[in-house]
Coordinates of C-alpha atoms in Angstrom, one line a residue:
Chain T
X20 CA 61.7 64.1 -76.7
X21 CA 62.9 65.2 -73.2
X22 CA 66.4 65.4 -72.0
X23 CA 67.3 66.4 -68.4
X24 CA 71.0 67.0 -67.7
X25 CA 72.5 67.5 -64.3
X26 CA 69.5 69.4 -63.0
X27 CA 69.6 71.1 -59.6
X28 CA 66.5 72.8 -58.2
X29 CA 65.8 75.0 -55.2
X30 CA 62.6 75.6 -53.4
X31 CA 62.5 78.6 -51.0
X32 CA 66.3 78.8 -51.0
X33 CA 66.8 75.1 -50.1
X34 CA 68.1 72.6 -52.6
X35 CA 65.4 70.0 -53.2
X36 CA 66.7 68.3 -56.3
X37 CA 70.3 67.5 -57.4
X38 CA 72.1 65.6 -60.1
X39 CA 69.0 64.7 -62.0
X40 CA 69.6 63.1 -65.4
X41 CA 66.8 61.6 -67.4
X42 CA 66.0 60.9 -71.1
X43 CA 62.4 60.2 -72.2
X44 CA 62.1 59.3 -75.9
X45 CA 59.1 59.7 -78.1
X46 CA 56.4 57.1 -77.3
X47 CA 57.9 56.2 -73.9
X48 CA 56.1 56.2 -70.6
X49 CA 58.1 56.6 -67.4
X50 CA 57.0 56.1 -63.8
X51 CA 58.4 58.1 -60.9
X52 CA 58.2 56.6 -57.4
X53 CA 59.6 57.6 -54.1
X54 CA 58.7 58.4 -50.5
X55 CA 56.8 61.6 -49.6
X56 CA 58.9 64.7 -49.7
X57 CA 61.6 63.1 -51.9
X58 CA 61.2 65.7 -54.7
X59 CA 58.9 64.1 -57.3
X60 CA 56.4 66.9 -57.5
X61 CA 59.2 69.5 -57.5
X62 CA 60.7 67.8 -60.5
X63 CA 57.4 68.0 -62.4
X64 CA 57.0 71.6 -61.4
X65 CA 60.5 72.5 -62.5
X66 CA 59.9 70.8 -65.9
X67 CA 56.7 72.9 -66.2
X68 CA 58.6 76.0 -65.2
X69 CA 56.9 77.1 -62.0
X70 CA 58.6 80.0 -60.2
X71 CA 58.7 78.3 -56.9
X72 CA 60.9 75.5 -58.3
X73 CA 64.0 77.5 -59.2
X74 CA 66.6 75.8 -61.4
X75 CA 70.1 76.6 -60.2
X76 CA 72.1 74.3 -62.5
X77 CA 71.7 72.0 -65.4
X78 CA 69.5 72.0 -68.6
X79 CA 66.2 70.8 -69.8
X80 CA 65.9 70.1 -73.5
X81 CA 62.4 69.4 -75.1
X82 CA 62.0 68.6 -78.8
X83 CA 65.5 70.0 -79.4
X84 CA 64.8 73.3 -77.7
X85 CA 66.6 74.4 -74.5
X86 CA 63.6 75.2 -72.3
X87 CA 65.5 75.7 -69.0
X88 CA 64.5 79.3 -68.8
X89 CA 61.4 79.3 -71.0
X90 CA 58.2 80.7 -69.5
X91 CA 55.4 78.2 -68.5
X92 CA 53.0 79.0 -71.2
X93 CA 55.6 78.6 -74.0
X94 CA 56.5 75.2 -72.6
X95 CA 52.7 74.3 -72.7
X96 CA 52.5 75.6 -76.2
X97 CA 55.5 73.5 -77.2
X98 CA 53.6 70.4 -76.0
X99 CA 54.2 69.9 -72.3
X100 CA 51.1 69.2 -70.1
X101 CA 50.7 68.7 -66.4
X102 CA 48.0 66.9 -64.4
X103 CA 48.0 68.7 -61.1
X104 CA 47.7 66.8 -57.9
X105 CA 46.1 69.7 -56.0
X106 CA 45.2 72.4 -58.5
X107 CA 44.0 75.8 -57.2
X108 CA 40.4 76.9 -57.2
X109 CA 39.6 79.8 -59.5
X110 CA 36.5 81.5 -58.3
X111 CA 34.2 82.8 -61.0
X112 CA 36.0 81.0 -63.8
X113 CA 33.7 78.4 -65.3
X114 CA 35.3 75.1 -66.3
X115 CA 33.6 75.3 -69.6
X116 CA 35.0 78.7 -70.3
X117 CA 38.5 77.6 -69.4
X118 CA 38.2 74.7 -71.8
X119 CA 37.0 77.0 -74.5
X120 CA 39.9 79.4 -73.9
X121 CA 42.5 76.6 -74.0
X122 CA 41.0 74.8 -77.0
X123 CA 42.6 77.4 -79.4
X124 CA 39.3 78.1 -81.0
X125 CA 38.4 74.5 -81.7
X126 CA 35.6 74.0 -79.2
X127 CA 34.0 71.2 -81.1
X128 CA 35.2 68.5 -78.8
X129 CA 34.6 70.2 -75.4
X130 CA 31.1 68.8 -74.8
X131 CA 31.9 65.3 -76.1
X132 CA 35.0 65.0 -74.0
X133 CA 33.2 66.4 -71.0
X134 CA 30.5 63.7 -71.4
X135 CA 33.2 61.1 -71.7
X136 CA 34.8 62.2 -68.4
X137 CA 31.4 62.5 -66.7
X138 CA 32.0 66.2 -66.3
X139 CA 29.3 67.6 -68.5
X140 CA 27.4 68.9 -65.5
X141 CA 30.5 70.6 -64.3
X142 CA 31.0 73.0 -67.2
X143 CA 29.0 75.8 -65.6
X144 CA 30.8 75.4 -62.2
X145 CA 33.8 77.3 -61.0
X146 CA 37.1 75.5 -61.8
X147 CA 37.8 73.1 -58.9
X148 CA 35.5 74.8 -56.5
X149 CA 33.9 72.2 -54.2
X150 CA 35.2 69.4 -56.5
X151 CA 35.8 66.1 -54.7
X152 CA 39.2 64.4 -55.2
X153 CA 37.9 62.2 -58.0
X154 CA 36.2 65.2 -59.7
X155 CA 39.4 67.2 -59.6
X156 CA 41.2 64.3 -61.4
X157 CA 38.5 63.9 -64.0
X158 CA 38.6 67.7 -64.6
X159 CA 42.4 67.6 -64.9
X160 CA 42.3 64.8 -67.4
X161 CA 39.5 66.6 -69.4
X162 CA 41.6 69.8 -69.5
X163 CA 44.6 67.7 -70.9
X164 CA 42.3 66.0 -73.5
X165 CA 41.5 69.5 -74.8
X166 CA 45.1 70.7 -74.5
X167 CA 46.6 67.6 -76.3
X168 CA 50.1 67.8 -75.0
X169 CA 52.8 65.6 -76.6
X170 CA 54.5 65.1 -73.2
X171 CA 52.1 64.4 -70.4
X172 CA 53.2 64.7 -66.8
X173 CA 50.8 63.2 -64.2
X174 CA 51.1 63.9 -60.5
X175 CA 49.4 61.0 -58.7
X176 CA 46.5 60.7 -61.1
X177 CA 44.8 58.0 -59.0
X178 CA 44.8 59.7 -55.6
X179 CA 41.2 60.5 -54.5
X180 CA 39.6 58.5 -57.3
X181 CA 37.2 55.9 -56.3
X182 CA 37.3 52.4 -57.8
X183 CA 34.4 53.0 -60.1
X184 CA 36.0 56.1 -61.7
X185 CA 39.5 54.6 -61.7
X186 CA 38.9 52.8 -65.0
X187 CA 37.5 56.0 -66.5
X188 CA 40.5 58.0 -65.5
X189 CA 43.0 55.3 -66.3
X190 CA 41.6 54.6 -69.8
X191 CA 41.5 58.3 -70.5
X192 CA 45.1 58.7 -69.5
X193 CA 46.0 55.8 -71.7
X194 CA 44.3 57.7 -74.5
X195 CA 46.3 60.8 -73.7
X196 CA 49.6 59.0 -74.1
X197 CA 48.4 56.9 -77.1
X198 CA 48.6 53.6 -75.3
X199 CA 45.7 52.6 -77.6
X200 CA 48.0 52.9 -80.6
X201 CA 50.6 50.5 -81.8
X202 CA 54.1 51.1 -80.4
X203 CA 55.5 52.1 -83.7
X204 CA 53.0 54.9 -84.4
X205 CA 53.0 56.1 -80.8
X206 CA 54.2 59.7 -80.6
X207 CA 53.2 60.8 -77.1
X208 CA 55.3 60.4 -74.0
X209 CA 54.5 60.4 -70.3
X210 CA 56.0 60.8 -66.9
X211 CA 53.8 59.6 -64.0
X212 CA 54.1 59.9 -60.3
X213 CA 52.4 57.1 -58.5
X214 CA 52.4 55.7 -55.0
X215 CA 49.9 52.9 -55.4
X216 CA 50.7 51.8 -59.0
X217 CA 47.0 51.4 -59.7
X218 CA 47.5 53.4 -62.9
X219 CA 49.9 50.7 -64.2
X220 CA 46.8 48.5 -64.7
X221 CA 45.7 50.8 -67.5
X222 CA 49.0 51.9 -69.0
X223 CA 52.1 49.7 -69.6
X224 CA 54.9 51.9 -68.4
X225 CA 58.3 51.3 -70.1
X226 CA 60.7 52.5 -67.3
X227 CA 60.5 53.1 -63.6
X228 CA 62.6 55.5 -61.4
X229 CA 62.9 55.8 -57.7
X230 CA 63.6 59.2 -56.2
X231 CA 65.0 59.6 -52.7
X232 CA 66.4 62.7 -51.1
X233 CA 66.1 64.7 -54.3
X234 CA 67.8 62.4 -56.7
X235 CA 67.3 59.1 -58.5
X236 CA 68.4 56.1 -56.6
X237 CA 67.1 53.3 -58.9
X238 CA 66.0 52.7 -62.4
X239 CA 64.4 49.6 -63.8
X240 CA 61.2 47.8 -64.7
X241 CA 58.3 49.7 -63.2
X242 CA 56.4 46.6 -62.1
X243 CA 59.4 45.0 -60.4
X244 CA 60.3 48.2 -58.6
X245 CA 56.7 48.6 -57.4
X246 CA 56.7 45.0 -56.2
X247 CA 59.9 45.4 -54.3
X248 CA 58.7 48.6 -52.7
X249 CA 55.4 46.9 -51.7
X250 CA 57.4 44.1 -50.1
X251 CA 60.3 45.9 -48.5
X252 CA 59.6 49.7 -48.6
X253 CA 61.9 52.3 -49.9
X254 CA 64.7 51.3 -47.6
X255 CA 65.8 48.6 -50.0
X256 CA 65.9 51.0 -53.0
X257 CA 68.0 53.4 -51.1
X258 CA 70.5 50.8 -50.1
X259 CA 70.5 49.1 -53.4
X260 CA 71.5 52.3 -55.3
X261 CA 71.2 50.7 -58.7
X262 CA 71.6 53.9 -60.6
Chain Q
X30 CA 13.9 105.3 -85.2
X31 CA 10.5 105.0 -83.6
X32 CA 8.7 108.2 -82.5
X33 CA 9.1 107.2 -78.9
X34 CA 12.9 107.2 -79.1
X35 CA 13.3 110.7 -80.4
X36 CA 16.2 112.5 -78.8
X37 CA 18.9 109.9 -79.3
X38 CA 19.2 110.9 -82.9
X39 CA 20.3 114.4 -81.9
X40 CA 23.2 113.0 -79.9
X41 CA 26.4 112.7 -81.9
X42 CA 27.8 109.2 -82.7
X43 CA 30.6 109.2 -80.2
X44 CA 28.3 110.1 -77.3
X45 CA 25.7 107.7 -78.6
X46 CA 28.3 104.9 -78.3
X47 CA 29.0 106.0 -74.7
X48 CA 25.3 105.7 -74.0
X49 CA 25.1 102.3 -75.6
X50 CA 28.0 101.2 -73.3
X51 CA 25.6 101.7 -70.4
X52 CA 23.4 98.9 -71.9
X53 CA 20.8 101.2 -73.5
X54 CA 19.4 101.0 -77.0
X55 CA 19.4 104.2 -79.0
X56 CA 17.8 102.9 -82.2
X57 CA 14.6 101.0 -81.6
X58 CA 12.5 100.0 -78.6
X59 CA 12.8 96.4 -79.6
X60 CA 13.6 94.3 -76.5
X61 CA 12.6 97.2 -74.2
X62 CA 9.2 97.8 -72.6
X63 CA 9.8 101.6 -72.5
X64 CA 12.3 104.3 -72.6
X65 CA 13.1 107.7 -70.9
X66 CA 15.8 110.1 -72.1
X67 CA 16.9 113.2 -70.3
X68 CA 19.8 115.3 -71.7
X69 CA 21.0 117.8 -69.1
X70 CA 17.7 119.2 -67.9
X71 CA 15.8 118.6 -71.1
X72 CA 13.5 115.6 -71.2
X73 CA 13.4 114.2 -74.8
X74 CA 11.0 111.3 -74.4
X75 CA 9.2 109.2 -71.9
X76 CA 7.4 106.4 -73.6
X77 CA 6.2 102.9 -73.0
X78 CA 4.0 100.4 -74.8
X79 CA 3.8 98.0 -72.0
X80 CA 0.5 97.3 -70.4
X81 CA 0.1 98.5 -66.9
X82 CA 3.3 100.6 -67.0
X83 CA 3.4 104.4 -67.0
X84 CA 6.4 106.6 -67.4
X85 CA 6.2 110.4 -67.4
X86 CA 8.2 113.4 -66.5
X87 CA 8.0 114.1 -62.8
X88 CA 6.6 117.6 -63.2
X89 CA 3.7 116.2 -65.3
X90 CA 3.1 113.4 -62.9
X91 CA 2.9 115.7 -59.9
X92 CA 0.2 117.8 -61.7
X93 CA -1.7 114.7 -62.8
X94 CA -1.6 112.7 -59.6
X95 CA -2.3 114.4 -56.4
X96 CA -1.6 111.1 -54.5
X97 CA 2.0 111.3 -55.7
X98 CA 2.6 113.7 -52.8
X99 CA 2.6 110.5 -50.6
X100 CA 5.8 109.4 -52.4
X101 CA 7.5 112.7 -53.3
X102 CA 10.4 113.3 -50.9
X103 CA 9.0 110.6 -48.6
X104 CA 11.8 108.0 -48.8
X105 CA 14.6 110.5 -49.2
X106 CA 14.6 113.6 -47.0
X107 CA 14.8 117.0 -48.7
X108 CA 17.2 118.1 -45.9
X109 CA 19.5 115.0 -46.1
X110 CA 22.4 116.9 -47.4
X111 CA 23.4 119.7 -49.8
X112 CA 22.7 117.5 -52.8
X113 CA 19.1 116.9 -51.8
X114 CA 18.7 120.5 -50.8
X115 CA 19.9 121.6 -54.2
X116 CA 17.5 119.4 -56.0
X117 CA 14.6 120.3 -53.8
X118 CA 15.2 124.0 -54.6
X119 CA 14.9 123.4 -58.4
X120 CA 12.0 122.8 -60.8
X121 CA 11.5 119.1 -60.6
X122 CA 13.2 117.1 -63.4
X123 CA 13.4 113.4 -63.9
X124 CA 10.7 110.7 -64.2
X125 CA 8.0 108.9 -62.4
X126 CA 7.6 105.3 -63.3
X127 CA 4.6 103.4 -62.1
X128 CA 4.0 99.6 -62.5
X129 CA 0.3 99.1 -61.8
X130 CA -1.0 96.3 -59.6
X131 CA -0.1 92.9 -61.0
X132 CA 1.6 94.2 -64.1
X133 CA 4.5 92.2 -65.4
X134 CA 7.0 93.4 -68.0
X135 CA 8.9 90.9 -70.0
X136 CA 11.4 93.4 -71.2
X137 CA 13.4 95.9 -69.2
X138 CA 12.5 99.5 -69.3
X139 CA 15.4 101.8 -70.0
X140 CA 16.2 105.2 -68.6
X141 CA 19.0 107.4 -69.7
X142 CA 20.4 110.4 -67.9
X143 CA 22.9 112.1 -70.2
X144 CA 25.1 114.9 -69.1
X145 CA 26.0 116.9 -72.2
X146 CA 27.0 120.5 -71.6
X147 CA 25.6 121.7 -68.3
X148 CA 27.7 122.1 -65.1
X149 CA 25.1 120.4 -63.0
X150 CA 22.5 117.9 -64.1
X151 CA 19.9 117.1 -61.5
X152 CA 17.2 114.6 -61.5
X153 CA 14.5 113.3 -59.1
X154 CA 13.1 109.9 -60.0
X155 CA 10.3 108.0 -58.4
X156 CA 9.6 104.4 -59.1
X157 CA 6.5 102.8 -57.8
X158 CA 5.9 99.0 -58.2
X159 CA 2.4 98.3 -57.0
X160 CA 1.3 95.1 -55.3
X161 CA 2.3 92.0 -57.2
X162 CA 3.9 93.8 -60.1
X163 CA 7.3 93.0 -61.6
X164 CA 9.6 95.7 -63.1
X165 CA 13.1 95.5 -64.6
X166 CA 14.9 98.7 -65.0
X167 CA 18.1 99.4 -66.8
X168 CA 19.4 102.8 -65.9
X169 CA 22.2 104.1 -68.0
X170 CA 24.1 107.2 -66.8
X171 CA 26.6 108.7 -69.1
X172 CA 28.3 112.0 -69.9
X173 CA 29.4 113.5 -73.2
X174 CA 33.1 113.1 -74.1
X175 CA 33.0 116.9 -74.5
X176 CA 31.8 117.7 -70.9
X177 CA 34.9 118.6 -68.9
X178 CA 33.6 119.5 -65.5
X179 CA 30.1 118.4 -65.0
X180 CA 28.3 117.2 -61.9
X181 CA 25.3 114.9 -61.7
X182 CA 23.0 115.1 -58.7
X183 CA 20.3 112.5 -58.4
X184 CA 17.5 111.5 -56.1
X185 CA 15.8 108.2 -56.6
X186 CA 12.9 107.0 -54.5
X187 CA 11.8 103.5 -55.1
X188 CA 8.7 101.9 -53.6
X189 CA 8.4 98.1 -53.9
X190 CA 4.9 97.1 -53.0
X191 CA 3.6 93.9 -51.4
X192 CA 4.7 90.8 -53.4
X193 CA 6.3 93.1 -56.0
X194 CA 9.7 92.7 -57.6
X195 CA 12.0 95.5 -58.9
X196 CA 15.4 94.9 -60.4
X197 CA 17.5 97.9 -61.1
X198 CA 20.7 97.6 -63.1
X199 CA 22.8 100.7 -63.3
X200 CA 25.8 101.0 -65.5
X201 CA 27.9 104.1 -65.2
X202 CA 29.8 105.6 -68.1
X203 CA 31.0 108.9 -66.8
X204 CA 34.1 110.8 -67.7
X205 CA 37.4 111.4 -65.9
X206 CA 36.2 114.9 -64.9
X207 CA 32.7 114.2 -63.8
X208 CA 31.4 114.1 -60.3
X209 CA 28.3 112.0 -59.4
X210 CA 26.2 112.2 -56.3
X211 CA 23.2 109.8 -56.4
X212 CA 20.9 109.7 -53.4
X213 CA 18.6 106.7 -53.3
X214 CA 16.3 105.0 -50.9
X215 CA 14.1 102.0 -51.6
X216 CA 11.2 101.0 -49.4
X217 CA 10.2 97.3 -49.6
X218 CA 6.9 96.1 -48.4
X219 CA 5.7 92.5 -47.5
X220 CA 7.5 89.8 -49.5
X221 CA 8.7 92.4 -51.9
X222 CA 12.0 91.9 -53.6
X223 CA 14.5 94.5 -54.6
X224 CA 17.6 93.6 -56.6
X225 CA 20.1 96.4 -57.4
X226 CA 23.2 95.9 -59.6
X227 CA 25.7 98.6 -60.0
X228 CA 28.5 98.5 -62.5
X229 CA 31.2 101.1 -62.9
X230 CA 34.2 100.0 -65.1
X231 CA 35.1 103.3 -66.7
X232 CA 36.8 106.3 -65.0
X233 CA 34.9 108.9 -63.0
X234 CA 36.4 111.7 -61.1
X235 CA 34.2 111.1 -58.1
X236 CA 31.2 108.9 -57.3
X237 CA 29.7 109.2 -53.9
X238 CA 26.6 107.2 -53.1
X239 CA 25.2 105.1 -50.3
X240 CA 21.9 103.7 -51.5
X241 CA 19.6 102.4 -48.7
X242 CA 16.9 99.7 -48.7
X243 CA 14.5 99.8 -45.9
X244 CA 12.8 96.4 -45.5
X245 CA 9.5 97.4 -43.9
X246 CA 7.4 94.4 -44.8
X247 CA 7.6 90.9 -43.5
X248 CA 9.8 88.6 -45.6
X249 CA 11.1 91.5 -47.7
X250 CA 14.4 90.9 -49.6
X251 CA 17.1 93.3 -50.8
X252 CA 20.2 92.3 -52.7
X253 CA 22.8 94.8 -53.7
X254 CA 25.7 93.9 -56.0
X255 CA 28.4 96.3 -57.0
X256 CA 31.2 95.8 -59.5
X257 CA 33.8 98.6 -59.7
X258 CA 37.1 99.4 -61.3
X259 CA 39.0 102.4 -60.1
X260 CA 41.6 103.7 -62.6
X261 CA 44.1 106.4 -61.6
X262 CA 42.3 109.6 -60.7
X263 CA 39.0 107.9 -60.0
X264 CA 37.5 108.2 -56.5
X265 CA 34.6 105.9 -55.8
X266 CA 33.0 106.3 -52.4
X267 CA 30.2 103.8 -52.6
X268 CA 28.3 101.5 -50.4
X269 CA 24.9 100.1 -49.7
X270 CA 22.8 99.9 -46.6
X271 CA 19.9 97.6 -45.6
X272 CA 17.6 98.2 -42.7
X273 CA 16.0 95.0 -41.6
X274 CA 12.9 96.4 -40.0
X275 CA 10.4 93.5 -40.3
X276 CA 10.3 89.9 -39.4
X277 CA 11.9 87.6 -42.0
X278 CA 13.6 90.4 -43.9
X279 CA 16.9 89.3 -45.5
X280 CA 19.6 91.2 -47.3
X281 CA 22.9 90.6 -49.0
X282 CA 25.4 93.2 -50.0
X283 CA 28.0 92.0 -52.5
X284 CA 30.9 94.0 -53.8
X285 CA 33.8 93.2 -56.2
X286 CA 36.3 96.0 -56.4
X287 CA 39.5 96.4 -58.4
X288 CA 41.9 99.3 -58.3
X289 CA 44.6 100.0 -60.9
X290 CA 45.6 103.2 -59.1
X291 CA 42.3 104.9 -58.1
X292 CA 40.5 104.9 -54.7
X293 CA 37.6 102.8 -53.7
X294 CA 35.8 103.1 -50.4
X295 CA 33.4 100.2 -50.1
X296 CA 30.9 100.7 -47.4
X297 CA 28.2 98.4 -46.2
X298 CA 25.8 98.5 -43.3
X299 CA 23.2 96.1 -42.3
X300 CA 21.0 97.0 -39.3
X301 CA 18.9 94.2 -37.8
X302 CA 16.4 95.8 -35.5
X303 CA 13.8 93.1 -35.3
X304 CA 13.9 89.4 -34.6
X305 CA 14.2 86.7 -37.3
X306 CA 16.2 88.7 -39.8
X307 CA 19.3 87.8 -41.7
X308 CA 22.0 89.8 -43.5
X309 CA 25.4 89.3 -45.1
X310 CA 28.0 91.6 -46.5
X311 CA 30.7 90.3 -48.8
X312 CA 33.4 92.5 -50.2
X313 CA 36.3 91.2 -52.2
X314 CA 38.9 93.4 -53.7
X315 CA 42.1 93.2 -55.8
X316 CA 44.8 95.8 -55.8
X317 CA 46.4 95.4 -59.3
X318 CA 48.5 98.6 -59.1
X319 CA 49.1 100.8 -56.0
X320 CA 45.8 102.4 -55.2
X321 CA 43.5 102.5 -52.2
X322 CA 40.8 100.0 -51.3
X323 CA 39.1 100.7 -48.0
X324 CA 36.4 98.3 -47.1
X325 CA 34.2 99.3 -44.2
X326 CA 31.6 96.6 -43.6
X327 CA 29.3 97.3 -40.6
X328 CA 26.8 94.9 -39.1
X329 CA 24.7 96.1 -36.3
X330 CA 22.3 93.8 -34.5
X331 CA 19.9 95.1 -31.8
X332 CA 17.8 92.1 -30.9
X333 CA 18.2 88.3 -30.4
X334 CA 17.6 86.2 -33.4
X335 CA 19.1 88.5 -36.0
X336 CA 21.9 86.8 -37.9
X337 CA 24.4 89.1 -39.5
X338 CA 27.8 88.4 -41.0
X339 CA 30.4 89.9 -43.1
X340 CA 33.5 88.9 -45.0
X341 CA 36.0 91.3 -46.6
X342 CA 39.2 90.5 -48.4
X343 CA 41.7 92.8 -50.1
X344 CA 44.6 91.2 -51.9
X345 CA 46.2 90.2 -55.1
X346 CA 45.8 87.5 -57.6
X347 CA 47.3 84.3 -56.3
X348 CA 50.5 83.3 -58.2
X349 CA 49.5 79.6 -58.2
X350 CA 46.3 80.5 -60.1
X351 CA 48.2 82.4 -62.8
X352 CA 50.7 79.5 -63.1
X353 CA 47.9 77.0 -63.3
X354 CA 46.4 78.7 -66.4
X355 CA 49.8 79.3 -67.9
X356 CA 50.4 75.5 -67.7
X357 CA 47.3 75.3 -69.9
X358 CA 49.0 77.5 -72.5
X359 CA 47.8 81.0 -71.6
X360 CA 50.3 83.8 -71.4
X361 CA 50.7 85.6 -68.1
X362 CA 48.6 88.6 -69.3
X363 CA 45.9 86.3 -70.6
X364 CA 45.9 84.2 -67.4
X365 CA 45.6 87.4 -65.3
X366 CA 42.8 88.8 -67.4
X367 CA 40.9 85.5 -67.2
X368 CA 41.2 85.3 -63.5
X369 CA 40.1 88.9 -63.0
X370 CA 37.1 88.3 -65.3
X371 CA 36.1 85.3 -63.1
X372 CA 36.6 87.4 -60.0
X373 CA 34.1 90.0 -61.3
X374 CA 31.6 87.3 -62.3
X375 CA 28.9 87.8 -59.7
X376 CA 25.7 86.2 -61.0
X377 CA 22.6 87.7 -59.5
X378 CA 19.8 85.2 -59.0
X379 CA 16.5 86.5 -60.3
X380 CA 18.0 88.9 -62.8
X381 CA 16.7 88.6 -66.4
X382 CA 19.1 87.1 -68.8
X383 CA 19.2 90.2 -71.1
X384 CA 20.3 92.4 -68.2
X385 CA 23.0 89.9 -67.1
X386 CA 24.3 90.0 -70.7
X387 CA 24.5 93.8 -70.5
X388 CA 26.5 93.6 -67.2
X389 CA 28.8 91.0 -68.8
X390 CA 29.3 93.2 -71.8
X391 CA 30.3 96.2 -69.7
X392 CA 32.8 94.1 -67.8
X393 CA 34.1 92.4 -71.0
X394 CA 34.7 95.9 -72.5
X395 CA 37.0 96.8 -69.6
X396 CA 38.9 93.5 -69.6
X397 CA 41.7 94.8 -71.9
X398 CA 42.5 97.5 -69.4
X399 CA 43.4 95.3 -66.4

């Protein structure tokens, strides 16, 4: 589904990512770990096409299309979705209206999904205005439920979510990437940034990657990587260099 | 067409559409509690079927009610400027609207001032909401597509009595060659509420106005909200002023301004001259294409215990907001229009739903032009 080859990305004139190679096949879920500032969010932003993450070299291929230079909305229309870690506030734009606009005319599920995410009382509120950390994540998941992307990128979906809501968010994300479906019929793929690994309690990820200093330093079983980081920190990963 | 709506039928279809853009109905009175139409200097109708409400041409009203002298040129001074002097020198035209004590209108009353052929249209309107009454007014001002160099001079004196409430929603649909000079003062008595909404989303050569609310009674409230778009060639010098002259008086002046090449001067002045008063000015503006936005908020406190504040911001749409919506599948143009539409979405608490819909429609109609 997604093929990244030799990707180099600059932010404000400084190279943040280099030599990134990654293949994500249909139905696979990958987890991205790494210390703060290592470039994880930059990679997701570059895959989405944001102007501040400038691709200087390499290619991104999605569903057979070279999307390296494609505008953001065309990538979204092609099936890429992003759960923002810190989305902007849009004053005056009601969450309900945004959902209606992005639902491509089929608004039949808006209220049902909003109820499921405990966001039905937020539809008349400005997008992200005064939302708590957990409310932002529920709103982001709700937007993705309406958008229905085939490839879902999640930037720290569990940060700011209290324990009570974690199951709600976790199970909804599992639904987004069809974890409730049998592996053979699963069509959706995911790439998830996580620090805590809580999200792994709700989705079984297939592969884990560790990013340090703007490139992958380790690939392997996500649970094992997480365990090793919990025990020894990222130092071990960097030294191990099992790329 | 009902008898009370005569006059609209004589206006050609194109101009009738322009009038409807200001939120007025030109067919039936359904959903309206009354209607007034003045084309140039000619008054076509002044009618209402609402109990306790009276609307009549000002010349007739002055003959019928001697007491009107206490309201005529009492809020606005005849000598204020050359506009008021000009109007004072003419035969009085315009309307007097009276909401009798305790009367409540469910539907808004509409008034239309239509500039068809004349070089100068002038009006003098007086609105009196007696004690405990509630009046919603939708004032549509438009000019004919054929009028190439008209001017509109207007004086409006509004008296909001004790415990009365007046909402005035004014939607302007002037032309690129029209100049407009409204002069308006509202006097609000004890616990009276005055809400004024002004929407101008289509070009006008020049609009110059600075309506004032004088809060004379304890606990009086005035809220002004203005939503404006200045296209190239438009010059909008507008503002609003609140004089907090009684204990517990509060006021809020809210402006959303956008330029795509025109000029907007957004003034605001709140004067707190007695204790226990409160006022806030908020002006937010976007410059979408090179043009001028000049925000001049003034807050003036003269005693202890008056709380006045202002915030003004002129800027552009944040790139991260555009990219956020693009990531949801909207094109850059769609994302921009969606954000601007949100920016202009100022909900006025206390405004009837039907009037809010008219405001929304006027903004929606302009959305494609951003």
